[in-house]
């Protein structure tokens, strides 16, 4: 598929999904901005040193996890041939095991092996520029061929003890874009000694007190956000939506969340899904899965998880901007 746009321009495609509102009047803290994981990291807390070290840890994770960095663990797996075992870091293995858990829980709605389809639709990080459509859409044949490569358990085998990943299908590729930012935010929280809010491209976590978080409006609305929710210390929140990375082609919106069951941008009836969870990686992957499979399936999965994760909650927005809520803490504007 030919593209009208330059790869480097992708660097400017930064969208913040969630807005954070914090009461700062009594605080001396300042915020720090960093570039990491292809997006903006904003840390608001008391210690610039802690913020800098959190950003450095995230950069290290990015160097292991990003599909568009050829030397990363994921980059090396993606360029490996079938049958080749690639040795990865403990961090990469931990996240792949978590990704597999969500893949199994969601019957493959969340599937970290979806990358061939993400590339085909033009949403790979080096290709996509917000607001610019490709010259043509993938053909049915191309979608069928890329779909053959997708299916985490079919295409990859993990050896957690040996820290190796073996590709079983030539051309299969991994993409942790639906889980890595939530993981990175959650992982950073233990490093803050006092009140701190971390916002990595809309994946937010907070420590030290409660925070009021605005959920961004996925379409034109009376406000820039549809409502707020309360984030308790140690919790993370992630939003997935069809408005984050998309293009219009012949008046139809095509977006970055791909339904592995038909190889096309998800059409579940939901345009935005927000999940709150102490496990930031789980919440991030789950918001992606629910955006793929819809509210009914999402509620089943949340029910199944709520015994182990009593704090888990979610906000669903459908194409008519109707909002519905699972769990606690949401107030409409
Ligand atoms: P998020 O914004 O967390 O929903 O993540 C979306 C990103 O995850 C996309 O930009 C793709 O890189 C990747 N992705 C797209 N569809 C899926 C899927 N069905 N399962 C896992 N990752 C996906
Ligand atoms: Mg996600």
GROMACS .gro file of N, CA, C and O in nm, residues 159-263:
model
  420
  159UNK      N    1   0.935  -1.988   2.619
  159UNK     CA    2   0.997  -2.069   2.724
  159UNK      C    3   1.038  -1.973   2.835
  159UNK      O    4   1.140  -1.904   2.824
  160UNK      N    5   0.955  -1.968   2.940
  160UNK     CA    6   0.974  -1.867   3.045
  160UNK      C    7   1.103  -1.891   3.122
  160UNK      O    8   1.168  -1.795   3.164
  161UNK      N    9   1.143  -2.017   3.140
  161UNK     CA   10   1.265  -2.045   3.217
  161UNK      C   11   1.390  -2.012   3.136
  161UNK      O   12   1.484  -1.952   3.186
  162UNK      N   13   1.388  -2.050   3.009
  162UNK     CA   14   1.505  -2.024   2.924
  162UNK      C   15   1.506  -1.881   2.871
  162UNK      O   16   1.604  -1.838   2.808
  163UNK      N   17   1.398  -1.806   2.895
  163UNK     CA   18   1.384  -1.669   2.842
  163UNK      C   19   1.400  -1.667   2.689
  163UNK      O   20   1.472  -1.583   2.634
  164UNK      N   21   1.332  -1.759   2.623
  164UNK     CA   22   1.339  -1.759   2.477
  164UNK      C   23   1.198  -1.754   2.416
  164UNK      O   24   1.101  -1.803   2.474
  165UNK      N   25   1.192  -1.692   2.301
  165UNK     CA   26   1.069  -1.686   2.222
  165UNK      C   27   1.101  -1.750   2.087
  165UNK      O   28   1.198  -1.712   2.021
  166UNK      N   29   1.019  -1.846   2.047
  166UNK     CA   30   1.042  -1.913   1.918
  166UNK      C   31   0.925  -1.886   1.826
  166UNK      O   32   0.808  -1.902   1.864
  167UNK      N   33   0.959  -1.840   1.707
  167UNK     CA   34   0.855  -1.813   1.609
  167UNK      C   35   0.817  -1.943   1.539
  167UNK      O   36   0.904  -2.020   1.499
  168UNK      N   37   0.688  -1.968   1.527
  168UNK     CA   38   0.642  -2.093   1.466
  168UNK      C   39   0.593  -2.072   1.324
  168UNK      O   40   0.581  -2.167   1.247
  169UNK      N   41   0.560  -1.946   1.293
  169UNK     CA   42   0.507  -1.914   1.159
  169UNK      C   43   0.594  -1.807   1.096
  169UNK      O   44   0.609  -1.698   1.155
  170UNK      N   45   0.652  -1.833   0.982
  170UNK     CA   46   0.735  -1.733   0.914
  170UNK      C   47   0.654  -1.606   0.888
  170UNK      O   48   0.541  -1.615   0.840
  171UNK      N   49   0.709  -1.491   0.921
  171UNK     CA   50   0.641  -1.364   0.894
  171UNK      C   51   0.556  -1.314   1.010
  171UNK      O   52   0.509  -1.201   1.008
  172UNK      N   53   0.536  -1.397   1.114
  172UNK     CA   54   0.457  -1.352   1.230
  172UNK      C   55   0.535  -1.242   1.304
  172UNK      O   56   0.658  -1.244   1.306
  173UNK      N   57   0.461  -1.149   1.363
  173UNK     CA   58   0.525  -1.035   1.431
  173UNK      C   59   0.447  -0.995   1.555
  173UNK      O   60   0.323  -1.003   1.555
  174UNK      N   61   0.520  -0.948   1.655
  174UNK     CA   62   0.457  -0.906   1.781
  174UNK      C   63   0.446  -0.753   1.791
  174UNK      O   64   0.526  -0.681   1.731
  175UNK      N   65   0.350  -0.710   1.870
  175UNK     CA   66   0.325  -0.568   1.894
  175UNK      C   67   0.271  -0.554   2.035
  175UNK      O   68   0.159  -0.598   2.062
  176UNK      N   69   0.351  -0.496   2.124
  176UNK     CA   70   0.305  -0.479   2.263
  176UNK      C   71   0.247  -0.339   2.287
  176UNK      O   72   0.232  -0.296   2.401
  177UNK      N   73   0.211  -0.270   2.176
  177UNK     CA   74   0.157  -0.134   2.187
  177UNK      C   75   0.030  -0.124   2.268
  177UNK      O   76  -0.004  -0.016   2.318
  178UNK      N   77  -0.042  -0.233   2.282
  178UNK     CA   78  -0.168  -0.230   2.358
  178UNK      C   79  -0.151  -0.257   2.505
  178UNK      O   80  -0.249  -0.254   2.580
  179UNK      N   81  -0.028  -0.282   2.550
  179UNK     CA   82  -0.007  -0.321   2.691
  179UNK      C   83   0.114  -0.253   2.755
  179UNK      O   84   0.118  -0.233   2.877
  180UNK      N   85   0.213  -0.213   2.673
  180UNK     CA   86   0.343  -0.171   2.729
  180UNK      C   87   0.334  -0.040   2.807
  180UNK      O   88   0.400  -0.025   2.911
  181UNK      N   89   0.252   0.053   2.763
  181UNK     CA   90   0.247   0.182   2.832
  181UNK      C   91   0.181   0.167   2.970
  181UNK      O   92   0.226   0.226   3.067
  182UNK      N   93   0.076   0.087   2.974
  182UNK     CA   94   0.011   0.062   3.104
  182UNK      C   95   0.107  -0.006   3.200
  182UNK      O   96   0.114   0.027   3.319
  183UNK      N   97   0.185  -0.100   3.146
  183UNK     CA   98   0.286  -0.168   3.228
  183UNK      C   99   0.388  -0.066   3.279
  183UNK      O  100   0.424  -0.064   3.397
  184UNK      N  101   0.438   0.018   3.188
  184UNK     CA  102   0.546   0.112   3.224
  184UNK      C  103   0.499   0.210   3.332
  184UNK      O  104   0.575   0.245   3.423
  185UNK      N  105   0.374   0.255   3.321
  185UNK     CA  106   0.322   0.348   3.421
  185UNK      C  107   0.315   0.279   3.557
  185UNK      O  108   0.364   0.329   3.659
  186UNK      N  109   0.254   0.162   3.558
  186UNK     CA  110   0.239   0.089   3.685
  186UNK      C  111   0.376   0.061   3.747
  186UNK      O  112   0.396   0.080   3.868
  187UNK      N  113   0.469   0.018   3.666
  187UNK     CA  114   0.604  -0.017   3.712
  187UNK      C  115   0.676   0.104   3.773
  187UNK      O  116   0.760   0.089   3.860
  188UNK      N  117   0.639   0.225   3.727
  188UNK     CA  118   0.709   0.344   3.776
  188UNK      C  119   0.659   0.388   3.914
  188UNK      O  120   0.729   0.460   3.985
  189UNK      N  121   0.538   0.346   3.951
  189UNK     CA  122   0.474   0.407   4.068
  189UNK      C  123   0.552   0.381   4.198
  189UNK      O  124   0.556   0.467   4.285
  190UNK      N  125   0.613   0.262   4.207
  190UNK     CA  126   0.686   0.228   4.331
  190UNK      C  127   0.805   0.321   4.354
  190UNK      O  128   0.855   0.332   4.466
  191UNK      N  129   0.850   0.392   4.250
  191UNK     CA  130   0.970   0.475   4.262
  191UNK      C  131   0.942   0.616   4.315
  191UNK      O  132   1.035   0.697   4.323
  192UNK      N  133   0.816   0.645   4.348
  192UNK     CA  134   0.784   0.781   4.394
  192UNK      C  135   0.756   0.780   4.543
  192UNK      O  136   0.674   0.703   4.592
  193UNK      N  137   0.824   0.870   4.616
  193UNK     CA  138   0.811   0.868   4.762
  193UNK      C  139   0.692   0.951   4.809
  193UNK      O  140   0.653   0.942   4.925
  194UNK      N  141   0.639   1.037   4.721
  194UNK     CA  142   0.530   1.125   4.764
  194UNK      C  143   0.430   1.140   4.650
  194UNK      O  144   0.445   1.077   4.546
  195UNK      N  145   0.330   1.227   4.672
  195UNK     CA  146   0.223   1.244   4.573
  195UNK      C  147   0.280   1.267   4.433
  195UNK      O  148   0.350   1.365   4.409
  196UNK      N  149   0.247   1.178   4.342
  196UNK     CA  150   0.295   1.192   4.203
  196UNK      C  151   0.193   1.134   4.107
  196UNK      O  152   0.136   1.027   4.132
  197UNK      N  153   0.172   1.204   3.997
  197UNK     CA  154   0.083   1.157   3.891
  197UNK      C  155   0.167   1.137   3.765
  197UNK      O  156   0.242   1.225   3.725
  198UNK      N  157   0.153   1.020   3.704
  198UNK     CA  158   0.231   0.984   3.585
  198UNK      C  159   0.135   0.969   3.468
  198UNK      O  160   0.037   0.895   3.478
  199UNK      N  161   0.160   1.040   3.360
  199UNK     CA  162   0.073   1.031   3.242
  199UNK      C  163   0.159   0.999   3.120
  199UNK      O  164   0.234   1.083   3.071
  200UNK      N  165   0.152   0.875   3.075
  200UNK     CA  166   0.228   0.832   2.957
  200UNK      C  167   0.130   0.817   2.842
  200UNK      O  168   0.062   0.715   2.828
  201UNK      N  169   0.120   0.922   2.762
  201UNK     CA  170   0.031   0.921   2.645
  201UNK      C  171  -0.111   0.879   2.681
  201UNK      O  172  -0.176   0.809   2.604
  202UNK      N  173  -0.160   0.924   2.796
  202UNK     CA  174  -0.299   0.893   2.833
  202UNK      C  175  -0.314   0.771   2.921
  202UNK      O  176  -0.425   0.744   2.968
  203UNK      N  177  -0.207   0.696   2.943
  203UNK     CA  178  -0.209   0.590   3.044
  203UNK      C  179  -0.159   0.655   3.173
  203UNK      O  180  -0.045   0.703   3.178
  204UNK      N  181  -0.246   0.659   3.274
  204UNK     CA  182  -0.217   0.740   3.391
  204UNK      C  183  -0.214   0.653   3.516
  204UNK      O  184  -0.295   0.561   3.532
  205UNK      N  185  -0.120   0.684   3.605
  205UNK     CA  186  -0.117   0.620   3.737
  205UNK      C  187  -0.085   0.726   3.841
  205UNK      O  188  -0.020   0.826   3.811
  206UNK      N  189  -0.132   0.704   3.964
  206UNK     CA  190  -0.106   0.802   4.068
  206UNK      C  191  -0.070   0.736   4.199
  206UNK      O  192  -0.113   0.624   4.226
  207UNK      N  193   0.012   0.806   4.278
  207UNK     CA  194   0.043   0.758   4.413
  207UNK      C  195   0.031   0.873   4.513
  207UNK      O  196   0.043   0.990   4.476
  208UNK      N  197   0.008   0.838   4.639
  208UNK     CA  198   0.013   0.936   4.748
  208UNK      C  199  -0.119   0.995   4.787
  208UNK      O  200  -0.134   1.045   4.899
  209UNK      N  201  -0.216   0.996   4.697
  209UNK     CA  202  -0.350   1.050   4.729
  209UNK      C  203  -0.444   1.014   4.616
  209UNK      O  204  -0.404   0.948   4.519
  210UNK      N  205  -0.570   1.058   4.630
  210UNK     CA  206  -0.665   1.039   4.520
  210UNK      C  207  -0.643   1.147   4.413
  210UNK      O  208  -0.601   1.259   4.444
  211UNK      N  209  -0.675   1.111   4.289
  211UNK     CA  210  -0.668   1.208   4.178
  211UNK      C  211  -0.801   1.206   4.103
  211UNK      O  212  -0.866   1.102   4.092
  212UNK      N  213  -0.837   1.320   4.049
  212UNK     CA  214  -0.956   1.328   3.964
  212UNK      C  215  -0.907   1.329   3.820
  212UNK      O  216  -0.828   1.415   3.781
  213UNK      N  217  -0.954   1.230   3.742
  213UNK     CA  218  -0.906   1.213   3.605
  213UNK      C  219  -1.022   1.236   3.510
  213UNK      O  220  -1.132   1.180   3.529
  214UNK      N  221  -1.002   1.319   3.408
  214UNK     CA  222  -1.106   1.340   3.307
  214UNK      C  223  -1.092   1.240   3.194
  214UNK      O  224  -0.981   1.211   3.150
  215UNK      N  225  -1.205   1.187   3.149
  215UNK     CA  226  -1.201   1.097   3.033
  215UNK      C  227  -1.230   1.180   2.909
  215UNK      O  228  -1.338   1.240   2.897
  216UNK      N  229  -1.135   1.187   2.819
  216UNK     CA  230  -1.147   1.271   2.699
  216UNK      C  231  -1.267   1.234   2.614
  216UNK      O  232  -1.301   1.116   2.601
  217UNK      N  233  -1.334   1.335   2.557
  217UNK     CA  234  -1.450   1.310   2.470
  217UNK      C  235  -1.400   1.250   2.338
  217UNK      O  236  -1.316   1.310   2.271
  218UNK      N  237  -1.453   1.134   2.298
  218UNK     CA  238  -1.406   1.072   2.174
  218UNK      C  239  -1.457   1.139   2.047
  218UNK      O  240  -1.409   1.108   1.938
  219UNK      N  241  -1.557   1.226   2.059
  219UNK     CA  242  -1.609   1.302   1.945
  219UNK      C  243  -1.635   1.445   1.992
  219UNK      O  244  -1.628   1.474   2.110
  220UNK      N  245  -1.673   1.534   1.896
  220UNK     CA  246  -1.714   1.670   1.931
  220UNK      C  247  -1.815   1.662   2.045
  220UNK      O  248  -1.908   1.580   2.041
  221UNK      N  249  -1.800   1.746   2.144
  221UNK     CA  250  -1.887   1.738   2.261
  221UNK      C  251  -1.892   1.876   2.323
  221UNK      O  252  -1.813   1.965   2.290
  222UNK      N  253  -1.982   1.894   2.419
  222UNK     CA  254  -1.993   2.024   2.484
  222UNK      C  255  -1.867   2.057   2.564
  222UNK      O  256  -1.834   2.173   2.586
  223UNK      N  257  -1.798   1.953   2.613
  223UNK     CA  258  -1.674   1.970   2.686
  223UNK      C  259  -1.565   1.886   2.618
  223UNK      O  260  -1.596   1.799   2.537
  224UNK      N  261  -1.442   1.910   2.659
  224UNK     CA  262  -1.334   1.828   2.603
  224UNK      C  263  -1.331   1.690   2.669
  224UNK      O  264  -1.260   1.601   2.626
  225UNK      N  265  -1.408   1.673   2.777
  225UNK     CA  266  -1.413   1.543   2.845
  225UNK      C  267  -1.558   1.508   2.874
  225UNK      O  268  -1.645   1.594   2.881
  226UNK      N  269  -1.584   1.379   2.888
  226UNK     CA  270  -1.723   1.335   2.910
  226UNK      C  271  -1.755   1.320   3.057
  226UNK      O  272  -1.873   1.309   3.095
  227UNK      N  273  -1.655   1.319   3.140
  227UNK     CA  274  -1.677   1.306   3.283
  227UNK      C  275  -1.546   1.278   3.353
  227UNK      O  276  -1.440   1.278   3.289
  228UNK      N  277  -1.555   1.256   3.482
  228UNK     CA  278  -1.434   1.234   3.560
  228UNK      C  279  -1.446   1.105   3.641
  228UNK      O  280  -1.557   1.059   3.670
  229UNK      N  281  -1.332   1.051   3.675
  229UNK     CA  282  -1.334   0.941   3.772
  229UNK      C  283  -1.223   0.961   3.874
  229UNK      O  284  -1.127   1.035   3.851
  230UNK      N  285  -1.241   0.894   3.987
  230UNK     CA  286  -1.142   0.909   4.094
  230UNK      C  287  -1.043   0.795   4.087
  230UNK      O  288  -1.083   0.678   4.080
  231UNK      N  289  -0.918   0.831   4.084
  231UNK     CA  290  -0.811   0.731   4.081
  231UNK      C  291  -0.748   0.729   4.220
  231UNK      O  292  -0.700   0.831   4.268
  232UNK      N  293  -0.751   0.612   4.285
  232UNK     CA  294  -0.689   0.600   4.418
  232UNK      C  295  -0.540   0.571   4.403
  232UNK      O  296  -0.496   0.521   4.299
  233UNK      N  297  -0.468   0.598   4.511
  233UNK     CA  298  -0.324   0.575   4.509
  233UNK      C  299  -0.291   0.432   4.468
  233UNK      O  300  -0.349   0.337   4.520
  234UNK      N  301  -0.201   0.417   4.373
  234UNK     CA  302  -0.159   0.284   4.329
  234UNK      C  303  -0.239   0.232   4.212
  234UNK      O  304  -0.207   0.125   4.159
  235UNK      N  305  -0.342   0.305   4.171
  235UNK     CA  306  -0.423   0.258   4.057
  235UNK      C  307  -0.375   0.322   3.926
  235UNK      O  308  -0.316   0.430   3.925
  236UNK      N  309  -0.406   0.253   3.817
  236UNK     CA  310  -0.375   0.303   3.683
  236UNK      C  311  -0.503   0.308   3.601
  236UNK      O  312  -0.597   0.233   3.628
  237UNK      N  313  -0.504   0.395   3.502
  237UNK     CA  314  -0.620   0.403   3.412
  237UNK      C  315  -0.570   0.411   3.268
  237UNK      O  316  -0.472   0.479   3.239
  238UNK      N  317  -0.636   0.336   3.180
  238UNK     CA  318  -0.601   0.336   3.038
  238UNK      C  319  -0.727   0.350   2.955
  238UNK      O  320  -0.831   0.292   2.990
  239UNK      N  321  -0.719   0.422   2.847
  239UNK     CA  322  -0.831   0.435   2.754
  239UNK      C  323  -0.789   0.386   2.616
  239UNK      O  324  -0.678   0.411   2.571
  240UNK      N  325  -0.880   0.313   2.550
  240UNK     CA  326  -0.861   0.275   2.410
  240UNK      C  327  -0.977   0.333   2.330
  240UNK      O  328  -1.091   0.328   2.376
  241UNK      N  329  -0.948   0.383   2.212
  241UNK     CA  330  -1.058   0.439   2.135
  241UNK      C  331  -1.026   0.453   1.987
  241UNK      O  332  -0.909   0.453   1.948
  242UNK      N  333  -1.132   0.468   1.908
  242UNK     CA  334  -1.114   0.477   1.763
  242UNK      C  335  -1.074   0.617   1.718
  242UNK      O  336  -1.062   0.643   1.599
  243UNK      N  337  -1.056   0.708   1.814
  243UNK     CA  338  -1.025   0.847   1.783
  243UNK      C  339  -0.878   0.879   1.812
  243UNK      O  340  -0.834   0.992   1.793
  244UNK      N  341  -0.805   0.779   1.858
  244UNK     CA  342  -0.667   0.805   1.897
  244UNK      C  343  -0.572   0.804   1.777
  244UNK      O  344  -0.486   0.889   1.765
  245UNK      N  345  -0.587   0.702   1.694
  245UNK     CA  346  -0.508   0.693   1.570
  245UNK      C  347  -0.604   0.644   1.463
  245UNK      O  348  -0.654   0.532   1.471
  246UNK      N  349  -0.631   0.728   1.364
  246UNK     CA  350  -0.730   0.690   1.263
  246UNK      C  351  -0.708   0.775   1.138
  246UNK      O  352  -0.635   0.873   1.139
  247UNK      N  353  -0.771   0.730   1.030
  247UNK     CA  354  -0.781   0.814   0.910
  247UNK      C  355  -0.919   0.793   0.850
  247UNK      O  356  -0.988   0.695   0.882
  248UNK      N  357  -0.959   0.886   0.767
  248UNK     CA  358  -1.083   0.870   0.691
  248UNK      C  359  -1.048   0.833   0.548
  248UNK      O  360  -0.959   0.892   0.488
  249UNK      N  361  -1.120   0.734   0.494
  249UNK     CA  362  -1.102   0.696   0.353
  249UNK      C  363  -1.243   0.685   0.295
  249UNK      O  364  -1.326   0.610   0.347
  250UNK      N  365  -1.272   0.762   0.189
  250UNK     CA  366  -1.407   0.768   0.132
  250UNK      C  367  -1.512   0.790   0.241
  250UNK      O  368  -1.618   0.725   0.242
  251UNK      N  369  -1.483   0.876   0.336
  251UNK     CA  370  -1.579   0.913   0.439
  251UNK      C  371  -1.594   0.813   0.552
  251UNK      O  372  -1.674   0.834   0.643
  252UNK      N  373  -1.518   0.704   0.548
  252UNK     CA  374  -1.528   0.601   0.653
  252UNK      C  375  -1.404   0.610   0.742
  252UNK      O  376  -1.292   0.626   0.693
  253UNK      N  377  -1.428   0.599   0.874
  253UNK     CA  378  -1.317   0.604   0.969
  253UNK      C  379  -1.250   0.466   0.981
  253UNK      O  380  -1.317   0.366   1.002
  254UNK      N  381  -1.119   0.463   0.967
  254UNK     CA  382  -1.040   0.341   0.990
  254UNK      C  383  -0.944   0.372   1.104
  254UNK      O  384  -0.876   0.473   1.100
  255UNK      N  385  -0.944   0.286   1.207
  255UNK     CA  386  -0.864   0.318   1.326
  255UNK      C  387  -0.771   0.203   1.363
  255UNK      O  388  -0.774   0.097   1.302
  256UNK      N  389  -0.691   0.228   1.465
  256UNK     CA  390  -0.573   0.144   1.495
  256UNK      C  391  -0.600   0.020   1.577
  256UNK      O  392  -0.509  -0.059   1.600
  257UNK      N  393  -0.723   0.002   1.625
  257UNK     CA  394  -0.751  -0.117   1.707
  257UNK      C  395  -0.814  -0.221   1.615
  257UNK      O  396  -0.924  -0.203   1.561
  258UNK      N  397  -0.740  -0.330   1.594
  258UNK     CA  398  -0.776  -0.427   1.491
  258UNK      C  399  -0.845  -0.547   1.555
  258UNK      O  400  -0.797  -0.601   1.656
  259UNK      N  401  -0.954  -0.591   1.496
  259UNK     CA  402  -1.023  -0.712   1.542
  259UNK      C  403  -0.956  -0.832   1.476
  259UNK      O  404  -0.971  -0.853   1.355
  260UNK      N  405  -0.882  -0.912   1.555
  260UNK     CA  406  -0.810  -1.025   1.492
  260UNK      C  407  -0.906  -1.127   1.430
  260UNK      O  408  -0.862  -1.205   1.344
  261UNK      N  409  -1.034  -1.125   1.468
  261UNK     CA  410  -1.126  -1.227   1.415
  261UNK      C  411  -1.166  -1.199   1.270
  261UNK      O  412  -1.203  -1.291   1.197
  262UNK      N  413  -1.157  -1.072   1.225
  262UNK     CA  414  -1.185  -1.046   1.083
  262UNK      C  415  -1.076  -0.964   1.014
  262UNK      O  416  -1.089  -0.932   0.895
  263UNK      N  417  -0.973  -0.928   1.092
  263UNK     CA  418  -0.858  -0.860   1.032
  263UNK      C  419  -0.883  -0.714   0.998
  263UNK      O  420  -0.805  -0.653   0.925
   0.00000   0.00000   0.00000
